[in-house]
Amino acid sequence: MRELRVRQMRWEADDVLSVTLVDPLGTPLPSWEPGAHVDLHTPAGVRQYSLCGDPRRADEWRVAVFREPGGRGGSEWVHDALRVGEPVPVGGPRNAFALVTAPRYLFIAGGIGVTPLIPMIDHAERAGVPWTLLYGGRHRSSMAFLGELAAYGDRVKIRPEDEYGRLDLAAELDGLAEGTAVYCCGPPGLILAVEGHRPVWPSGTLHVERFTPAEVAGDPAADRDFEVELARSGVTLLVPAGTSILDVVENAGVADIGSCYQGTCGSCETKVLAGSLDHRDSVLSADERAAGASMMLCVSRCASPRLVLDL
């Protein structure tokens, strides 16, 4: 974690503020790739925001914060209390939504979900890879970064719901060219609609990022006590039913890796050495879950009596 300073705050849309962060001493910031996010440590807790600036710039990070009515308080603090010149503790960057190499891309955004896609689009553009963006929102005035996106012409399809109705996913997804990588970020309803458009997506085609946890039906067999062995630490701990692995590990003072505690940010992803896993996160793909090489300690559990982690 590092303490950065707010250099600029700017309205990007109704209820959307972009915040540009810099190191107060001018020290270059860590590099990042499209899809990465950082953790803002707010009085309401740690909140994750996608980096939506230029990865080639080491002098600043930019995030965009939607004021979420009835949220957990982090976005309200940014909007109501944070000001230019003030310090902000920031962790990361981390990337659980990395851009894969593909012959073409289809980006689908809903509302503030456009933020992680902006640097992806810039990367594809500079690499000369064909792409299109389908971007929906409630109203045109609520949709961020329209000015920046206008530079790409008709490859960007702006579809406010009050003008066009719901996004026409069939027009984009039916007849999708082989090899196209689909990246979707937005509200749960949009992600469910995209995921459900095909009974089975070809492996590696669809990539999604959620701001809220997906509904995951866990294995009832995992809702009981089990042991977790921390191989590098030489410690074995009991994980009681109803208590997360992450809570047990952090309470034991072995690691401090939690951030969202909802299975959405990927900060607590840990290598698994042995154990039958019950994945309940919203980060890992189906292939990654089947491989069983890692798990999110904050929500996932073990369906066998013992779990061995590389901690």
PDB file of N, CA and C in Angstrom, residues 1-9 19-32 37-42 47 49-51 57-63 77 82-94:
ATOM      1  N   MET A   1       0.854  -1.203   0.000  1.00  0.00           N
ATOM      2  CA  MET A   1       0.000   0.000   0.000  1.00  0.00           C
ATOM      3  C   MET A   1       0.875   1.233   0.000  1.00  0.00           C
ATOM      4  N   ARG A   2       0.442   2.265  -0.719  1.00  0.00           N
ATOM      5  CA  ARG A   2       1.187   3.522  -0.784  1.00  0.00           C
ATOM      6  C   ARG A   2       0.210   4.681  -0.627  1.00  0.00           C
ATOM      7  N   GLU A   3       0.715   5.801  -0.137  1.00  0.00           N
ATOM      8  CA  GLU A   3      -0.138   6.978   0.015  1.00  0.00           C
ATOM      9  C   GLU A   3       0.051   7.896  -1.184  1.00  0.00           C
ATOM     10  N   LEU A   4      -1.008   8.040  -1.964  1.00  0.00           N
ATOM     11  CA  LEU A   4      -0.981   8.904  -3.137  1.00  0.00           C
ATOM     12  C   LEU A   4      -1.751  10.186  -2.854  1.00  0.00           C
ATOM     13  N   ARG A   5      -1.670  11.110  -3.795  1.00  0.00           N
ATOM     14  CA  ARG A   5      -2.345  12.403  -3.645  1.00  0.00           C
ATOM     15  C   ARG A   5      -3.288  12.610  -4.823  1.00  0.00           C
ATOM     16  N   VAL A   6      -4.419  13.241  -4.553  1.00  0.00           N
ATOM     17  CA  VAL A   6      -5.385  13.529  -5.611  1.00  0.00           C
ATOM     18  C   VAL A   6      -4.913  14.747  -6.392  1.00  0.00           C
ATOM     19  N   ARG A   7      -4.634  14.541  -7.685  1.00  0.00           N
ATOM     20  CA  ARG A   7      -4.205  15.663  -8.521  1.00  0.00           C
ATOM     21  C   ARG A   7      -5.377  16.322  -9.236  1.00  0.00           C
ATOM     22  N   GLN A   8      -6.385  15.502  -9.579  1.00  0.00           N
ATOM     23  CA  GLN A   8      -7.520  16.053 -10.331  1.00  0.00           C
ATOM     24  C   GLN A   8      -8.767  15.239 -10.048  1.00  0.00           C
ATOM     25  N   MET A   9      -9.894  15.924  -9.982  1.00  0.00           N
ATOM     26  CA  MET A   9     -11.206  15.275  -9.929  1.00  0.00           C
ATOM     27  C   MET A   9     -12.070  15.953 -10.980  1.00  0.00           C
ATOM     28  N   VAL A  19     -10.994  10.337 -10.737  1.00  0.00           N
ATOM     29  CA  VAL A  19     -10.011  10.768  -9.740  1.00  0.00           C
ATOM     30  C   VAL A  19      -8.628  10.378 -10.248  1.00  0.00           C
ATOM     31  N   THR A  20      -7.772  11.369 -10.433  1.00  0.00           N
ATOM     32  CA  THR A  20      -6.404  11.126 -10.885  1.00  0.00           C
ATOM     33  C   THR A  20      -5.480  11.199  -9.682  1.00  0.00           C
ATOM     34  N   LEU A  21      -4.710  10.138  -9.490  1.00  0.00           N
ATOM     35  CA  LEU A  21      -3.840   9.990  -8.324  1.00  0.00           C
ATOM     36  C   LEU A  21      -2.385  10.000  -8.748  1.00  0.00           C
ATOM     37  N   VAL A  22      -1.546  10.651  -7.950  1.00  0.00           N
ATOM     38  CA  VAL A  22      -0.113  10.728  -8.238  1.00  0.00           C
ATOM     39  C   VAL A  22       0.667  10.483  -6.954  1.00  0.00           C
ATOM     40  N   ASP A  23       1.937  10.137  -7.105  1.00  0.00           N
ATOM     41  CA  ASP A  23       2.815  10.035  -5.950  1.00  0.00           C
ATOM     42  C   ASP A  23       3.242  11.449  -5.548  1.00  0.00           C
ATOM     43  N   PRO A  24       3.120  11.816  -4.265  1.00  0.00           N
ATOM     44  CA  PRO A  24       3.442  13.192  -3.861  1.00  0.00           C
ATOM     45  C   PRO A  24       4.897  13.571  -4.088  1.00  0.00           C
ATOM     46  N   LEU A  25       5.795  12.583  -4.180  1.00  0.00           N
ATOM     47  CA  LEU A  25       7.212  12.861  -4.410  1.00  0.00           C
ATOM     48  C   LEU A  25       7.595  12.697  -5.875  1.00  0.00           C
ATOM     49  N   GLY A  26       6.624  12.375  -6.706  1.00  0.00           N
ATOM     50  CA  GLY A  26       6.896  12.195  -8.124  1.00  0.00           C
ATOM     51  C   GLY A  26       7.506  10.859  -8.477  1.00  0.00           C
ATOM     52  N   THR A  27       7.507   9.919  -7.541  1.00  0.00           N
ATOM     53  CA  THR A  27       8.038   8.580  -7.808  1.00  0.00           C
ATOM     54  C   THR A  27       7.147   7.856  -8.810  1.00  0.00           C
ATOM     55  N   PRO A  28       7.736   7.213  -9.818  1.00  0.00           N
ATOM     56  CA  PRO A  28       6.908   6.475 -10.792  1.00  0.00           C
ATOM     57  C   PRO A  28       6.066   5.414 -10.102  1.00  0.00           C
ATOM     58  N   LEU A  29       4.838   5.262 -10.560  1.00  0.00           N
ATOM     59  CA  LEU A  29       3.927   4.280  -9.996  1.00  0.00           C
ATOM     60  C   LEU A  29       4.151   2.916 -10.646  1.00  0.00           C
ATOM     61  N   PRO A  30       3.782   1.833  -9.949  1.00  0.00           N
ATOM     62  CA  PRO A  30       3.946   0.499 -10.532  1.00  0.00           C
ATOM     63  C   PRO A  30       3.197   0.361 -11.860  1.00  0.00           C
ATOM     64  N   SER A  31       3.763  -0.430 -12.746  1.00  0.00           N
ATOM     65  CA  SER A  31       3.131  -0.650 -14.045  1.00  0.00           C
ATOM     66  C   SER A  31       1.879  -1.492 -13.885  1.00  0.00           C
ATOM     67  N   TRP A  32       0.997  -1.413 -14.880  1.00  0.00           N
ATOM     68  CA  TRP A  32      -0.233  -2.186 -14.860  1.00  0.00           C
ATOM     69  C   TRP A  32      -0.672  -2.466 -16.284  1.00  0.00           C
ATOM     70  N   HIS A  37      -7.152  -3.272 -11.370  1.00  0.00           N
ATOM     71  CA  HIS A  37      -7.835  -2.362 -10.449  1.00  0.00           C
ATOM     72  C   HIS A  37      -6.925  -2.059  -9.271  1.00  0.00           C
ATOM     73  N   VAL A  38      -7.278  -1.013  -8.531  1.00  0.00           N
ATOM     74  CA  VAL A  38      -6.564  -0.654  -7.309  1.00  0.00           C
ATOM     75  C   VAL A  38      -7.557  -0.604  -6.158  1.00  0.00           C
ATOM     76  N   ASP A  39      -7.027  -0.639  -4.944  1.00  0.00           N
ATOM     77  CA  ASP A  39      -7.836  -0.574  -3.735  1.00  0.00           C
ATOM     78  C   ASP A  39      -7.713   0.809  -3.117  1.00  0.00           C
ATOM     79  N   LEU A  40      -8.816   1.512  -3.005  1.00  0.00           N
ATOM     80  CA  LEU A  40      -8.843   2.777  -2.278  1.00  0.00           C
ATOM     81  C   LEU A  40      -9.265   2.503  -0.836  1.00  0.00           C
ATOM     82  N   HIS A  41      -8.435   2.938   0.087  1.00  0.00           N
ATOM     83  CA  HIS A  41      -8.738   2.744   1.506  1.00  0.00           C
ATOM     84  C   HIS A  41      -9.521   3.972   1.982  1.00  0.00           C
ATOM     85  N   THR A  42     -10.816   3.788   2.137  1.00  0.00           N
ATOM     86  CA  THR A  42     -11.710   4.873   2.517  1.00  0.00           C
ATOM     87  C   THR A  42     -12.149   4.691   3.970  1.00  0.00           C
ATOM     88  N   ARG A  47     -12.205  -0.243  -1.027  1.00  0.00           N
ATOM     89  CA  ARG A  47     -13.057  -0.348  -2.209  1.00  0.00           C
ATOM     90  C   ARG A  47     -12.182  -0.504  -3.452  1.00  0.00           C
ATOM     91  N   TYR A  49     -11.498  -0.135  -7.495  1.00  0.00           N
ATOM     92  CA  TYR A  49     -11.873   0.654  -8.666  1.00  0.00           C
ATOM     93  C   TYR A  49     -10.933   0.330  -9.819  1.00  0.00           C
ATOM     94  N   SER A  50     -11.507   0.150 -11.005  1.00  0.00           N
ATOM     95  CA  SER A  50     -10.716  -0.179 -12.190  1.00  0.00           C
ATOM     96  C   SER A  50      -9.873   1.006 -12.626  1.00  0.00           C
ATOM     97  N   LEU A  51      -8.657   0.731 -13.020  1.00  0.00           N
ATOM     98  CA  LEU A  51      -7.817   1.764 -13.614  1.00  0.00           C
ATOM     99  C   LEU A  51      -8.303   2.017 -15.033  1.00  0.00           C
ATOM    100  N   ARG A  57       1.547   5.559 -18.881  1.00  0.00           N
ATOM    101  CA  ARG A  57       1.914   6.674 -18.018  1.00  0.00           C
ATOM    102  C   ARG A  57       2.232   6.164 -16.611  1.00  0.00           C
ATOM    103  N   ALA A  58       3.469   6.346 -16.196  1.00  0.00           N
ATOM    104  CA  ALA A  58       3.887   5.912 -14.864  1.00  0.00           C
ATOM    105  C   ALA A  58       3.727   7.015 -13.828  1.00  0.00           C
ATOM    106  N   ASP A  59       3.267   8.191 -14.265  1.00  0.00           N
ATOM    107  CA  ASP A  59       3.176   9.326 -13.338  1.00  0.00           C
ATOM    108  C   ASP A  59       1.804   9.469 -12.698  1.00  0.00           C
ATOM    109  N   GLU A  60       0.803   8.692 -13.173  1.00  0.00           N
ATOM    110  CA  GLU A  60      -0.533   8.864 -12.612  1.00  0.00           C
ATOM    111  C   GLU A  60      -1.361   7.600 -12.794  1.00  0.00           C
ATOM    112  N   TRP A  61      -2.335   7.457 -11.907  1.00  0.00           N
ATOM    113  CA  TRP A  61      -3.388   6.454 -12.037  1.00  0.00           C
ATOM    114  C   TRP A  61      -4.715   7.186 -12.073  1.00  0.00           C
ATOM    115  N   ARG A  62      -5.635   6.707 -12.902  1.00  0.00           N
ATOM    116  CA  ARG A  62      -6.973   7.300 -12.953  1.00  0.00           C
ATOM    117  C   ARG A  62      -8.018   6.228 -12.696  1.00  0.00           C
ATOM    118  N   VAL A  63      -8.967   6.557 -11.837  1.00  0.00           N
ATOM    119  CA  VAL A  63     -10.123   5.691 -11.593  1.00  0.00           C
ATOM    120  C   VAL A  63     -11.376   6.534 -11.781  1.00  0.00           C
ATOM    121  N   TRP A  77     -18.095   8.787   0.104  1.00  0.00           N
ATOM    122  CA  TRP A  77     -16.926   9.495   0.655  1.00  0.00           C
ATOM    123  C   TRP A  77     -16.125  10.157  -0.459  1.00  0.00           C
ATOM    124  N   LEU A  82     -13.726  13.651  -0.420  1.00  0.00           N
ATOM    125  CA  LEU A  82     -12.393  13.680  -1.016  1.00  0.00           C
ATOM    126  C   LEU A  82     -12.223  14.925  -1.879  1.00  0.00           C
ATOM    127  N   ARG A  83     -11.060  15.546  -1.784  1.00  0.00           N
ATOM    128  CA  ARG A  83     -10.799  16.769  -2.539  1.00  0.00           C
ATOM    129  C   ARG A  83      -9.387  16.747  -3.130  1.00  0.00           C
ATOM    130  N   VAL A  84      -9.179  17.578  -4.144  1.00  0.00           N
ATOM    131  CA  VAL A  84      -7.873  17.693  -4.788  1.00  0.00           C
ATOM    132  C   VAL A  84      -6.826  18.094  -3.749  1.00  0.00           C
ATOM    133  N   GLY A  85      -5.681  17.434  -3.823  1.00  0.00           N
ATOM    134  CA  GLY A  85      -4.586  17.715  -2.908  1.00  0.00           C
ATOM    135  C   GLY A  85      -4.536  16.810  -1.692  1.00  0.00           C
ATOM    136  N   GLU A  86      -5.610  16.077  -1.441  1.00  0.00           N
ATOM    137  CA  GLU A  86      -5.653  15.246  -0.241  1.00  0.00           C
ATOM    138  C   GLU A  86      -4.995  13.886  -0.486  1.00  0.00           C
ATOM    139  N   PRO A  87      -4.477  13.277   0.591  1.00  0.00           N
ATOM    140  CA  PRO A  87      -3.854  11.961   0.466  1.00  0.00           C
ATOM    141  C   PRO A  87      -4.886  10.844   0.478  1.00  0.00           C
ATOM    142  N   VAL A  88      -4.561   9.749  -0.213  1.00  0.00           N
ATOM    143  CA  VAL A  88      -5.411   8.557  -0.239  1.00  0.00           C
ATOM    144  C   VAL A  88      -4.516   7.321  -0.168  1.00  0.00           C
ATOM    145  N   PRO A  89      -4.709   6.454   0.818  1.00  0.00           N
ATOM    146  CA  PRO A  89      -3.965   5.191   0.809  1.00  0.00           C
ATOM    147  C   PRO A  89      -4.509   4.286  -0.297  1.00  0.00           C
ATOM    148  N   VAL A  90      -3.601   3.758  -1.114  1.00  0.00           N
ATOM    149  CA  VAL A  90      -4.004   2.957  -2.275  1.00  0.00           C
ATOM    150  C   VAL A  90      -3.185   1.675  -2.318  1.00  0.00           C
ATOM    151  N   GLY A  91      -3.854   0.568  -2.533  1.00  0.00           N
ATOM    152  CA  GLY A  91      -3.187  -0.718  -2.690  1.00  0.00           C
ATOM    153  C   GLY A  91      -3.294  -1.222  -4.110  1.00  0.00           C
ATOM    154  N   GLY A  92      -2.415  -2.123  -4.474  1.00  0.00           N
ATOM    155  CA  GLY A  92      -2.422  -2.699  -5.816  1.00  0.00           C
ATOM    156  C   GLY A  92      -1.344  -2.084  -6.687  1.00  0.00           C
ATOM    157  N   PRO A  93      -1.467  -2.229  -8.006  1.00  0.00           N
ATOM    158  CA  PRO A  93      -2.606  -2.784  -8.754  1.00  0.00           C
ATOM    159  C   PRO A  93      -2.606  -4.314  -8.800  1.00  0.00           C
ATOM    160  N   ARG A  94      -3.814  -4.858  -9.058  1.00  0.00           N
ATOM    161  CA  ARG A  94      -4.009  -6.278  -9.278  1.00  0.00           C
ATOM    162  C   ARG A  94      -4.908  -6.453 -10.493  1.00  0.00           C
TER     163      ARG A  94
END
